[in-house]
Structures are given as structure tokens and as C-alpha cells.
PDB file of C-alpha atoms and ligand atoms in Angstrom:
ATOM      1  CA  MET Y   1       1.089  11.970  10.374  1.00 96.00           C
ATOM      2  CA  GLU Y   2      -0.614   9.852  12.998  1.00 97.00           C
ATOM      3  CA  VAL Y   3       0.647   6.539  14.338  1.00 98.00           C
ATOM      4  CA  ILE Y   4      -1.859   4.027  15.672  1.00 98.00           C
ATOM      5  CA  ILE Y   5      -0.462   1.002  17.503  1.00 98.00           C
ATOM      6  CA  ARG Y   6      -2.743  -2.042  17.759  1.00 98.00           C
ATOM      7  CA  PRO Y   7      -1.988  -5.044  19.979  1.00 98.00           C
ATOM      8  CA  ASN Y   8      -1.439  -7.513  17.122  1.00 98.00           C
ATOM      9  CA  GLU Y   9      -1.412  -8.053  13.377  1.00 98.00           C
ATOM     10  CA  ALA Y  10      -5.077  -9.056  13.161  1.00 98.00           C
ATOM     11  CA  ALA Y  11      -6.271  -5.943  15.021  1.00 98.00           C
ATOM     12  CA  ALA Y  12      -4.086  -3.688  12.835  1.00 98.00           C
ATOM     13  CA  ALA Y  13      -5.494  -5.254   9.646  1.00 98.00           C
ATOM     14  CA  THR Y  14      -9.079  -5.027  10.922  1.00 98.00           C
ATOM     15  CA  LEU Y  15      -8.737  -1.310  11.691  1.00 98.00           C
ATOM     16  CA  THR Y  16      -7.214  -0.714   8.242  1.00 98.00           C
ATOM     17  CA  ALA Y  17     -10.080  -2.572   6.533  1.00 98.00           C
ATOM     18  CA  ARG Y  18     -12.630  -0.669   8.588  1.00 98.00           C
ATOM     19  CA  LEU Y  19     -11.199   2.728   7.589  1.00 98.00           C
ATOM     20  CA  ILE Y  20     -11.207   1.675   3.920  1.00 98.00           C
ATOM     21  CA  ALA Y  21     -14.802   0.413   4.182  1.00 98.00           C
ATOM     22  CA  GLU Y  22     -15.936   3.698   5.748  1.00 98.00           C
ATOM     23  CA  SER Y  23     -14.274   5.638   2.950  1.00 98.00           C
ATOM     24  CA  ILE Y  24     -16.192   3.557   0.381  1.00 98.00           C
ATOM     25  CA  GLN Y  25     -19.446   4.113   2.272  1.00 98.00           C
ATOM     26  CA  ASN Y  26     -18.791   7.869   2.283  1.00 98.00           C
ATOM     27  CA  LYS Y  27     -17.865   7.995  -1.416  1.00 98.00           C
ATOM     28  CA  HIS Y  28     -19.216   5.154  -3.526  1.00 98.00           C
ATOM     29  CA  ASP Y  29     -16.960   5.911  -6.491  1.00 98.00           C
ATOM     30  CA  LEU Y  30     -13.835   6.062  -4.337  1.00 98.00           C
ATOM     31  CA  VAL Y  31     -10.519   5.917  -6.193  1.00 99.00           C
ATOM     32  CA  LEU Y  32      -8.565   3.489  -4.074  1.00 99.00           C
ATOM     33  CA  GLY Y  33      -4.823   2.906  -4.311  1.00 99.00           C
ATOM     34  CA  LEU Y  34      -3.885  -0.671  -3.441  1.00 99.00           C
ATOM     35  CA  ALA Y  35      -0.753  -2.498  -2.334  1.00 98.00           C
ATOM     36  CA  THR Y  36       0.343  -6.126  -2.447  1.00 98.00           C
ATOM     37  CA  GLY Y  37       2.527  -8.211  -0.128  1.00 97.00           C
ATOM     38  CA  ARG Y  38       1.888 -10.557   2.785  1.00 97.00           C
ATOM     39  CA  THR Y  39       0.858  -7.717   5.121  1.00 98.00           C
ATOM     40  CA  MET Y  40      -2.181  -6.899   2.967  1.00 98.00           C
ATOM     41  CA  GLU Y  41      -3.607 -10.413   2.865  1.00 98.00           C
ATOM     42  CA  ASN Y  42      -5.562  -9.969   6.128  1.00 98.00           C
ATOM     43  CA  VAL Y  43      -6.904  -6.596   4.979  1.00 98.00           C
ATOM     44  CA  TYR Y  44      -8.234  -8.041   1.717  1.00 98.00           C
ATOM     45  CA  ALA Y  45      -9.728 -11.033   3.534  1.00 98.00           C
ATOM     46  CA  ALA Y  46     -11.514  -8.608   5.886  1.00 98.00           C
ATOM     47  CA  LEU Y  47     -12.803  -6.455   2.992  1.00 98.00           C
ATOM     48  CA  ALA Y  48     -14.032  -9.562   1.126  1.00 98.00           C
ATOM     49  CA  GLY Y  49     -15.804 -10.621   4.352  1.00 98.00           C
ATOM     50  CA  MET Y  50     -17.448  -7.191   4.687  1.00 98.00           C
ATOM     51  CA  HIS Y  51     -18.705  -7.489   1.119  1.00 98.00           C
ATOM     52  CA  LYS Y  52     -20.071 -10.990   1.669  1.00 98.00           C
ATOM     53  CA  ASN Y  53     -21.601 -10.474   5.106  1.00 98.00           C
ATOM     54  CA  ASP Y  54     -22.481  -6.766   5.241  1.00 98.00           C
ATOM     55  CA  GLY Y  55     -22.938  -5.938   1.557  1.00 98.00           C
ATOM     56  CA  LEU Y  56     -19.988  -3.531   1.313  1.00 98.00           C
ATOM     57  CA  ASN Y  57     -20.465  -2.257  -2.224  1.00 98.00           C
ATOM     58  CA  PHE Y  58     -17.458  -1.876  -4.522  1.00 98.00           C
ATOM     59  CA  SER Y  59     -19.451  -1.552  -7.758  1.00 98.00           C
ATOM     60  CA  ALA Y  60     -18.532   2.090  -8.382  1.00 98.00           C
ATOM     61  CA  CYS Y  61     -14.966   1.967  -7.020  1.00 98.00           C
ATOM     62  CA  ARG Y  62     -11.883   2.380  -9.160  1.00 98.00           C
ATOM     63  CA  THR Y  63      -8.578   0.888  -7.984  1.00 99.00           C
ATOM     64  CA  PHE Y  64      -4.958   1.570  -8.896  1.00 99.00           C
ATOM     65  CA  ASN Y  65      -2.229  -0.745  -7.672  1.00 99.00           C
ATOM     66  CA  LEU Y  66       1.169   0.593  -6.780  1.00 98.00           C
ATOM     67  CA  ASP Y  67       3.330  -1.692  -8.852  1.00 98.00           C
ATOM     68  CA  GLU Y  68       3.936  -4.762 -11.003  1.00 98.00           C
ATOM     69  CA  TYR Y  69       6.967  -6.866 -11.887  1.00 98.00           C
ATOM     70  CA  VAL Y  70       8.521  -6.247 -15.291  1.00 98.00           C
ATOM     71  CA  GLY Y  71       8.233  -9.187 -17.673  1.00 97.00           C
ATOM     72  CA  LEU Y  72       5.396 -11.013 -15.895  1.00 96.00           C
ATOM     73  CA  PRO Y  73       2.179 -11.221 -17.910  1.00 95.00           C
ATOM     74  CA  ALA Y  74      -1.072 -10.709 -15.973  1.00 95.00           C
ATOM     75  CA  THR Y  75      -1.724 -14.460 -16.184  1.00 96.00           C
ATOM     76  CA  ASP Y  76       1.518 -15.389 -14.378  1.00 96.00           C
ATOM     77  CA  PRO Y  77       0.621 -16.708 -10.885  1.00 96.00           C
ATOM     78  CA  ASN Y  78       3.356 -14.499  -9.388  1.00 97.00           C
ATOM     79  CA  SER Y  79       2.116 -11.303 -11.036  1.00 98.00           C
ATOM     80  CA  TYR Y  80       0.544  -8.718  -8.777  1.00 98.00           C
ATOM     81  CA  ARG Y  81      -2.496  -8.851 -11.094  1.00 98.00           C
ATOM     82  CA  SER Y  82      -2.937 -12.530 -10.128  1.00 98.00           C
ATOM     83  CA  TYR Y  83      -2.436 -11.666  -6.452  1.00 98.00           C
ATOM     84  CA  MET Y  84      -5.135  -8.972  -6.605  1.00 98.00           C
ATOM     85  CA  ASN Y  85      -7.603 -11.116  -8.582  1.00 98.00           C
ATOM     86  CA  SER Y  86      -7.391 -14.057  -6.211  1.00 98.00           C
ATOM     87  CA  ARG Y  87      -7.212 -12.157  -2.915  1.00 98.00           C
ATOM     88  CA  LEU Y  88      -9.681  -9.358  -3.584  1.00 98.00           C
ATOM     89  CA  PHE Y  89     -11.136  -8.596  -7.016  1.00 98.00           C
ATOM     90  CA  ASN Y  90     -12.685 -12.060  -7.585  1.00 98.00           C
ATOM     91  CA  LEU Y  91     -14.236 -11.964  -4.108  1.00 98.00           C
ATOM     92  CA  ILE Y  92     -16.048  -8.598  -4.329  1.00 98.00           C
ATOM     93  CA  ASN Y  93     -18.445  -6.875  -6.738  1.00 98.00           C
ATOM     94  CA  ILE Y  94     -15.923  -4.577  -8.411  1.00 98.00           C
ATOM     95  CA  ASP Y  95     -16.044  -4.131 -12.190  1.00 98.00           C
ATOM     96  CA  PRO Y  96     -12.754  -5.699 -13.397  1.00 98.00           C
ATOM     97  CA  ARG Y  97     -12.498  -2.909 -15.991  1.00 98.00           C
ATOM     98  CA  ASN Y  98     -12.131  -0.454 -13.106  1.00 98.00           C
ATOM     99  CA  THR Y  99      -9.137  -2.247 -11.591  1.00 98.00           C
ATOM    100  CA  TYR Y 100      -5.810  -0.950 -12.851  1.00 98.00           C
ATOM    101  CA  LEU Y 101      -2.261  -2.216 -12.442  1.00 98.00           C
ATOM    102  CA  PRO Y 102       0.704  -1.169 -14.540  1.00 98.00           C
ATOM    103  CA  ASP Y 103       1.305  -3.768 -17.273  1.00 98.00           C
ATOM    104  CA  GLY Y 104       4.770  -5.195 -16.663  1.00 98.00           C
ATOM    105  CA  ALA Y 105       4.607  -7.078 -19.954  1.00 98.00           C
ATOM    106  CA  ALA Y 106       3.830  -3.973 -22.056  1.00 98.00           C
ATOM    107  CA  GLU Y 107       5.967  -3.591 -25.168  1.00 97.00           C
ATOM    108  CA  ASP Y 108       6.812   0.035 -24.429  1.00 98.00           C
ATOM    109  CA  LEU Y 109       7.318   0.372 -20.671  1.00 98.00           C
ATOM    110  CA  VAL Y 110       7.977   4.119 -20.763  1.00 98.00           C
ATOM    111  CA  GLU Y 111       4.675   4.673 -22.547  1.00 98.00           C
ATOM    112  CA  GLU Y 112       2.901   2.300 -20.138  1.00 98.00           C
ATOM    113  CA  CYS Y 113       4.103   4.351 -17.144  1.00 98.00           C
ATOM    114  CA  GLN Y 114       2.991   7.595 -18.779  1.00 98.00           C
ATOM    115  CA  LEU Y 115      -0.428   6.076 -19.542  1.00 98.00           C
ATOM    116  CA  TYR Y 116      -0.760   4.906 -15.936  1.00 98.00           C
ATOM    117  CA  GLU Y 117      -0.246   8.449 -14.662  1.00 98.00           C
ATOM    118  CA  GLU Y 118      -2.798   9.716 -17.200  1.00 98.00           C
ATOM    119  CA  ARG Y 119      -5.364   7.100 -16.134  1.00 98.00           C
ATOM    120  CA  ILE Y 120      -5.010   8.108 -12.480  1.00 98.00           C
ATOM    121  CA  GLU Y 121      -5.486  11.737 -13.438  1.00 98.00           C
ATOM    122  CA  ALA Y 122      -8.501  10.930 -15.650  1.00 98.00           C
ATOM    123  CA  CYS Y 123     -10.161   9.273 -12.616  1.00 98.00           C
ATOM    124  CA  GLY Y 124      -9.668  12.458 -10.597  1.00 98.00           C
ATOM    125  CA  GLY Y 125      -6.635  11.303  -8.595  1.00 98.00           C
ATOM    126  CA  ILE Y 126      -6.384   8.778  -5.780  1.00 99.00           C
ATOM    127  CA  ASP Y 127      -8.654   9.419  -2.781  1.00 99.00           C
ATOM    128  CA  LEU Y 128      -7.103   6.873  -0.444  1.00 99.00           C
ATOM    129  CA  GLN Y 129      -3.807   5.056  -0.951  1.00 99.00           C
ATOM    130  CA  LEU Y 130      -3.030   1.894   0.983  1.00 99.00           C
ATOM    131  CA  LEU Y 131       0.670   1.196   1.542  1.00 98.00           C
ATOM    132  CA  GLY Y 132       2.932  -1.403   3.045  1.00 98.00           C
ATOM    133  CA  VAL Y 133       6.641  -0.930   3.548  1.00 98.00           C
ATOM    134  CA  GLY Y 134       9.469  -3.147   2.351  1.00 95.00           C
ATOM    135  CA  GLU Y 135      12.429  -3.979   4.567  1.00 92.00           C
ATOM    136  CA  SER Y 136      14.476  -1.705   2.284  1.00 90.00           C
ATOM    137  CA  GLY Y 137      12.147   1.156   3.261  1.00 96.00           C
ATOM    138  CA  HIS Y 138      10.412   1.204  -0.091  1.00 97.00           C
ATOM    139  CA  ILE Y 139       6.810   2.181  -0.663  1.00 98.00           C
ATOM    140  CA  GLY Y 140       5.562   0.609  -3.886  1.00 98.00           C
ATOM    141  CA  PHE Y 141       8.877  -0.434  -5.394  1.00 98.00           C
ATOM    142  CA  ASN Y 142      10.565   2.906  -4.762  1.00 98.00           C
ATOM    143  CA  GLU Y 143      13.948   1.524  -3.849  1.00 97.00           C
ATOM    144  CA  PRO Y 144      16.742   3.607  -2.261  1.00 96.00           C
ATOM    145  CA  LEU Y 145      17.546   6.751  -4.237  1.00 96.00           C
ATOM    146  CA  SER Y 146      14.026   7.100  -5.607  1.00 98.00           C
ATOM    147  CA  ALA Y 147      13.518  10.823  -6.149  1.00 98.00           C
ATOM    148  CA  LEU Y 148      10.999  12.237  -3.702  1.00 98.00           C
ATOM    149  CA  LEU Y 149       9.176  13.760  -6.685  1.00 98.00           C
ATOM    150  CA  SER Y 150       9.401  10.641  -8.896  1.00 98.00           C
ATOM    151  CA  ARG Y 151       6.468   9.505 -11.049  1.00 98.00           C
ATOM    152  CA  THR Y 152       5.464   6.051 -12.321  1.00 98.00           C
ATOM    153  CA  ARG Y 153       8.497   4.443 -13.933  1.00 98.00           C
ATOM    154  CA  GLN Y 154      10.676   1.366 -14.152  1.00 98.00           C
ATOM    155  CA  LYS Y 155      12.897   0.703 -11.128  1.00 98.00           C
ATOM    156  CA  ALA Y 156      15.638  -1.861 -10.512  1.00 98.00           C
ATOM    157  CA  LEU Y 157      15.007  -3.874  -7.337  1.00 97.00           C
ATOM    158  CA  ASN Y 158      17.684  -3.926  -4.654  1.00 96.00           C
ATOM    159  CA  LYS Y 159      19.231  -6.841  -2.777  1.00 95.00           C
ATOM    160  CA  VAL Y 160      17.072  -6.525   0.350  1.00 93.00           C
ATOM    161  CA  THR Y 161      13.874  -6.618  -1.728  1.00 95.00           C
ATOM    162  CA  ILE Y 162      15.069  -9.575  -3.787  1.00 96.00           C
ATOM    163  CA  GLU Y 163      15.873 -11.469  -0.565  1.00 95.00           C
ATOM    164  CA  GLN Y 164      12.476 -10.533   0.901  1.00 92.00           C
ATOM    165  CA  ASN Y 165      10.297 -11.463  -2.098  1.00 95.00           C
ATOM    166  CA  SER Y 166      12.179 -14.198  -3.999  1.00 96.00           C
ATOM    167  CA  PRO Y 167      10.978 -17.025  -1.664  1.00 96.00           C
ATOM    168  CA  LEU Y 168       7.532 -16.431  -3.212  1.00 94.00           C
ATOM    169  CA  PHE Y 169       8.895 -17.546  -6.614  1.00 96.00           C
ATOM    170  CA  ASP Y 170       9.605 -21.136  -7.615  1.00 93.00           C
ATOM    171  CA  PRO Y 171      12.543 -21.258  -8.095  1.00 95.00           C
ATOM    172  CA  PRO Y 172      13.460 -18.013  -6.251  1.00 96.00           C
ATOM    173  CA  SER Y 173      15.838 -17.055  -9.089  1.00 96.00           C
ATOM    174  CA  LYS Y 174      12.751 -16.515 -11.295  1.00 96.00           C
ATOM    175  CA  MET Y 175      11.926 -13.292  -9.444  1.00 97.00           C
ATOM    176  CA  PRO Y 176      12.188 -10.364 -11.884  1.00 98.00           C
ATOM    177  CA  ARG Y 177      14.906  -7.814 -11.141  1.00 98.00           C
ATOM    178  CA  ARG Y 178      12.835  -4.831 -12.228  1.00 98.00           C
ATOM    179  CA  ALA Y 179       9.360  -3.460 -11.581  1.00 98.00           C
ATOM    180  CA  LEU Y 180       7.054  -0.691 -12.721  1.00 98.00           C
ATOM    181  CA  THR Y 181       6.036   1.410  -9.743  1.00 98.00           C
ATOM    182  CA  MET Y 182       4.109   4.555  -8.958  1.00 98.00           C
ATOM    183  CA  GLY Y 183       6.675   7.165  -8.010  1.00 98.00           C
ATOM    184  CA  VAL Y 184       7.029   8.713  -4.558  1.00 98.00           C
ATOM    185  CA  GLY Y 185       5.524  11.889  -6.023  1.00 98.00           C
ATOM    186  CA  THR Y 186       2.590   9.906  -7.447  1.00 99.00           C
ATOM    187  CA  ILE Y 187       1.940   8.401  -4.004  1.00 99.00           C
ATOM    188  CA  LEU Y 188       2.210  11.766  -2.242  1.00 98.00           C
ATOM    189  CA  ASP Y 189      -0.518  13.135  -4.576  1.00 98.00           C
ATOM    190  CA  ALA Y 190      -3.085  10.808  -2.936  1.00 99.00           C
ATOM    191  CA  ARG Y 191      -5.545  12.763  -0.783  1.00 98.00           C
ATOM    192  CA  ARG Y 192      -5.205  10.342   2.133  1.00 98.00           C
ATOM    193  CA  ILE Y 193      -2.706   7.576   2.859  1.00 99.00           C
ATOM    194  CA  ILE Y 194      -2.829   4.599   5.216  1.00 99.00           C
ATOM    195  CA  MET Y 195       0.382   2.628   5.682  1.00 99.00           C
ATOM    196  CA  LEU Y 196       0.030  -0.736   7.424  1.00 99.00           C
ATOM    197  CA  VAL Y 197       3.162  -2.197   9.012  1.00 98.00           C
ATOM    198  CA  THR Y 198       3.272  -5.396  11.047  1.00 98.00           C
ATOM    199  CA  GLY Y 199       5.867  -7.775  12.462  1.00 98.00           C
ATOM    200  CA  SER Y 200       9.181  -7.385  14.260  1.00 98.00           C
ATOM    201  CA  ASN Y 201      11.118  -7.574  10.961  1.00 97.00           C
ATOM    202  CA  LYS Y 202       9.672  -4.143  10.115  1.00 98.00           C
ATOM    203  CA  ALA Y 203      10.432  -2.481  13.487  1.00 98.00           C
ATOM    204  CA  GLN Y 204      13.745  -0.964  12.482  1.00 98.00           C
ATOM    205  CA  ILE Y 205      12.555   0.436   9.145  1.00 98.00           C
ATOM    206  CA  LEU Y 206       9.350   1.785  10.707  1.00 98.00           C
ATOM    207  CA  GLY Y 207      11.404   3.671  13.303  1.00 98.00           C
ATOM    208  CA  LYS Y 208      13.433   5.280  10.529  1.00 98.00           C
ATOM    209  CA  ALA Y 209      10.385   5.976   8.351  1.00 98.00           C
ATOM    210  CA  VAL Y 210       8.442   7.754  11.099  1.00 98.00           C
ATOM    211  CA  GLU Y 211      11.131   9.331  13.278  1.00 98.00           C
ATOM    212  CA  GLY Y 212      14.191   9.539  11.051  1.00 98.00           C
ATOM    213  CA  PRO Y 213      15.212  12.318   8.680  1.00 98.00           C
ATOM    214  CA  ILE Y 214      13.530  12.531   5.262  1.00 98.00           C
ATOM    215  CA  THR Y 215      15.768  10.907   2.678  1.00 98.00           C
ATOM    216  CA  SER Y 216      15.436   9.449  -0.802  1.00 98.00           C
ATOM    217  CA  MET Y 217      17.399   6.460   0.564  1.00 98.00           C
ATOM    218  CA  ILE Y 218      14.231   5.435   2.476  1.00 98.00           C
ATOM    219  CA  SER Y 219      11.234   6.381   0.379  1.00 98.00           C
ATOM    220  CA  ALA Y 220       8.777   5.786   3.263  1.00 98.00           C
ATOM    221  CA  THR Y 221      10.262   8.844   5.035  1.00 98.00           C
ATOM    222  CA  ALA Y 222       8.624  10.974   2.309  1.00 98.00           C
ATOM    223  CA  LEU Y 223       5.278  10.322   4.031  1.00 98.00           C
ATOM    224  CA  GLN Y 224       6.378  12.902   6.624  1.00 98.00           C
ATOM    225  CA  LEU Y 225       5.665  15.468   3.883  1.00 98.00           C
ATOM    226  CA  HIS Y 226       2.076  14.297   3.388  1.00 98.00           C
ATOM    227  CA  PRO Y 227      -0.738  16.176   5.171  1.00 98.00           C
ATOM    228  CA  ALA Y 228      -3.068  13.212   5.792  1.00 98.00           C
ATOM    229  CA  THR Y 229      -1.155  10.011   6.487  1.00 98.00           C
ATOM    230  CA  ILE Y 230      -2.063   7.413   9.107  1.00 98.00           C
ATOM    231  CA  ILE Y 231       0.403   4.690  10.012  1.00 98.00           C
ATOM    232  CA  ILE Y 232      -1.262   1.617  11.497  1.00 98.00           C
ATOM    233  CA  CYS Y 233       1.103  -0.900  13.052  1.00 98.00           C
ATOM    234  CA  ASP Y 234       1.162  -3.721  15.588  1.00 98.00           C
ATOM    235  CA  GLU Y 235       3.157  -3.799  18.842  1.00 98.00           C
ATOM    236  CA  ALA Y 236       5.927  -5.837  17.218  1.00 98.00           C
ATOM    237  CA  ALA Y 237       6.510  -3.312  14.430  1.00 98.00           C
ATOM    238  CA  ALA Y 238       6.206  -0.399  16.904  1.00 98.00           C
ATOM    239  CA  SER Y 239       8.917  -1.712  19.224  1.00 98.00           C
ATOM    240  CA  LYS Y 240      11.593   0.700  17.984  1.00 98.00           C
ATOM    241  CA  LEU Y 241       9.447   3.853  17.985  1.00 98.00           C
ATOM    242  CA  GLU Y 242      10.874   6.331  20.501  1.00 98.00           C
ATOM    243  CA  HIS Y 243       7.690   8.350  20.907  1.00 98.00           C
ATOM    244  CA  LYS Y 244       5.341   5.398  21.255  1.00 98.00           C
ATOM    245  CA  ASP Y 245       3.774   6.741  24.468  1.00 98.00           C
ATOM    246  CA  TYR Y 246       2.811   9.981  22.745  1.00 98.00           C
ATOM    247  CA  TYR Y 247       1.213   8.169  19.785  1.00 98.00           C
ATOM    248  CA  ASN Y 248      -0.740   5.949  22.197  1.00 98.00           C
ATOM    249  CA  TRP Y 249      -1.875   8.973  24.185  1.00 97.00           C
ATOM    250  CA  VAL Y 250      -3.207  10.675  21.055  1.00 97.00           C
ATOM    251  CA  PHE Y 251      -5.105   7.550  19.982  1.00 97.00           C
ATOM    252  CA  SER Y 252      -6.586   7.088  23.475  1.00 97.00           C
ATOM    253  CA  ASN Y 253      -7.619  10.701  23.944  1.00 97.00           C
ATOM    254  CA  GLU Y 254      -8.499  12.293  20.607  1.00 96.00           C
ATOM    255  CA  PRO Y 255     -12.311  12.229  20.091  1.00 95.00           C
ATOM    256  CA  GLU Y 256     -12.005  11.304  16.379  1.00 93.00           C
ATOM    257  CA  TRP Y 257     -10.648   7.873  17.384  1.00 95.00           C
ATOM    258  CA  GLU Y 258     -13.266   7.164  20.063  1.00 95.00           C
ATOM    259  CA  SER Y 259     -15.258   4.572  18.101  1.00 94.00           C
ATOM    260  CA  TYR Y 260     -12.110   2.735  16.982  1.00 94.00           C
ATOM    261  CA  ARG Y 261     -10.534   2.081  20.383  1.00 90.00           C
TER     262      ARG Y 261
HETATM  263  C1  GLP P   1       6.404  -5.524  -1.792  1.00 56.75           C
HETATM  264  C2  GLP P   1       5.530  -4.458  -2.492  1.00 56.75           C
HETATM  265  C3  GLP P   1       5.192  -3.368  -1.530  1.00 56.75           C
HETATM  266  C4  GLP P   1       4.849  -3.996  -0.203  1.00 56.75           C
HETATM  267  C5  GLP P   1       6.119  -4.515   0.428  1.00 56.75           C
HETATM  268  C6  GLP P   1       5.917  -5.279   1.728  1.00 56.75           C
HETATM  269  O1  GLP P   1       7.571  -5.781  -2.452  1.00 56.75           O
HETATM  270  N1  GLP P   1       6.090  -3.895  -3.670  1.00 56.75           N
HETATM  271  O2  GLP P   1       4.122  -2.595  -2.058  1.00 56.75           O
HETATM  272  O3  GLP P   1       4.308  -3.054   0.648  1.00 56.75           O
HETATM  273  O4  GLP P   1       6.895  -5.213  -0.497  1.00 56.75           O
HETATM  274  O5  GLP P   1       5.650  -6.630   1.532  1.00 56.75           O
HETATM  275  P1  GLP P   1       5.231  -7.593   2.720  1.00 56.75           P
HETATM  276  O6  GLP P   1       3.887  -7.150   3.160  1.00 56.75           O
HETATM  277  O7  GLP P   1       5.201  -8.945   2.085  1.00 56.75           O
HETATM  278  O8  GLP P   1       6.241  -7.457   3.790  1.00 56.75           O
END
């Protein structure tokens, strides 16, 4: 795991978008795992800008989102499908047929989750997975007690997550209590992972995720098991990291990061 601390939210999002863009340039048919949430909005705006201004080409990419609310059809403005269409897919040249999210309105949710795993496998697995972290420590919607080897399935959302996300619903009580989510095991199968974490409200959970013991109570700690994970955060989110100086030293001195400093 590497931790890169950028001075602010905008710089953290720009670096994340740049690493994704370089991955697409290196492999045109990249299989990209995507996340939703407020943190990702700047990243998608930057990627849409790179497409518009520099011709970043998404035409051969395939994307798999982490999760979707149960019971929301794709057309619901609060669905993650709507979020992805308006913030990224409609702004770039990706083939909509190559953009996958679990269908939270599927009749048979168990079958839907199984199919989602099969689709990922049929595309050759995820090359690069983008992640945020919830205040509960979840990645995707892997709430506390998600098995570290879990696969795509239905998960009940916990109180912290409902408090964090319900203000986005009108009225807040309309927020679904369940979601379909890639499992922790599904996420760990990605070849590379970038987790973007910004804001002081994430400082405590980031400290636990990076420096705390691995536990199914905080699914983000499972990233410590992954061989190629980069955490990109801003100063505010990094404020509780004990070994901040070491992470900064690595970023300032390792040749691989020279062109990103
Ligand atoms: C959401 C999503 C996660 C996301 C996280 C952080 O509930 N399921 O994939 O990373 O919570 O959201 P935000 O960026 O809004 O803090």
C-alpha cells in the first residue's frame, strides 16, 4: 500500500484522474471499477474534461460500478445508474452497453449478484478499481461484518451510512435500507486499486483503514491485504495518520512519483 497526501481536495482528485487516464492510455480496453459518492464528483469532472479537451478515449473501456441501492430502478434520479450517467457516461465516448452496475430493481437479486460476478469474470477481471470510503469504513457498501472474502450480494445498510447518504434523498426517509454491492473479495481481485479519501470527516476512518488492524468491522482495512493499492488523500483526511512523514518522504523521493509531484 502507498499513501499519497495532496494539499487539498482538488489536487487529490486531479492526481486520481490522471492515474486513471494513464491507465486507459496504456490499455485502451481497460476494465475500470467505478465508485459513486460526493468524493468522486471532481474525478469524473476531470475525466470528462480530459475527454473533451485532450481526446481521452473511452470507446473500448468497460466499467463496473461497485454498488446500487435495492429497489431503485435505473431511471430513479437517486440511483447510482443516474449518478454515473449524468456525471460521467453521458459526457464521454463510452459505449453505454459496456457500462455495468448491479440492477437493484432486478426480480431475483441473488441471481443478479451471481450474474454480476460472471460478467466481471467474462471481461477478464477488473484492471483498476476506484474506491471511496464511507464514514462507517465501508468500501462499496460492505458494511461492518462484511466477510473479507465476500462476493457481490445484498447488504443491509448501517446507521452511519444512512445518516451520511439520506440527505441526498427527498425526503431523506426515502433512502433504501439495502444495497447490492461487490464483496470485499470481489474488490480485492482487482489488479490495481486507488482509494480516494478527502475531508476532515474521513480522517478518523482513514487512520483506522491504513494503520489499524485488519477487521471485517471496517472493510477498508482489507486493502492492507492487496498487493497494489494506492491511497490518495488530502491534508484534511490525512490529519490522523501517525506515519504521515514517512508516506510524504516516499512520495517525495521515489523516482516512480517524480512526474506527479
Ligand atoms: C457511498 C458509496 C461508496 C462511497 C462512499 C463515500 O455510500 N457506496 O462507494 O465511496 O459512500 O461517499 P462520499 O464520497 O459521498 O463520502
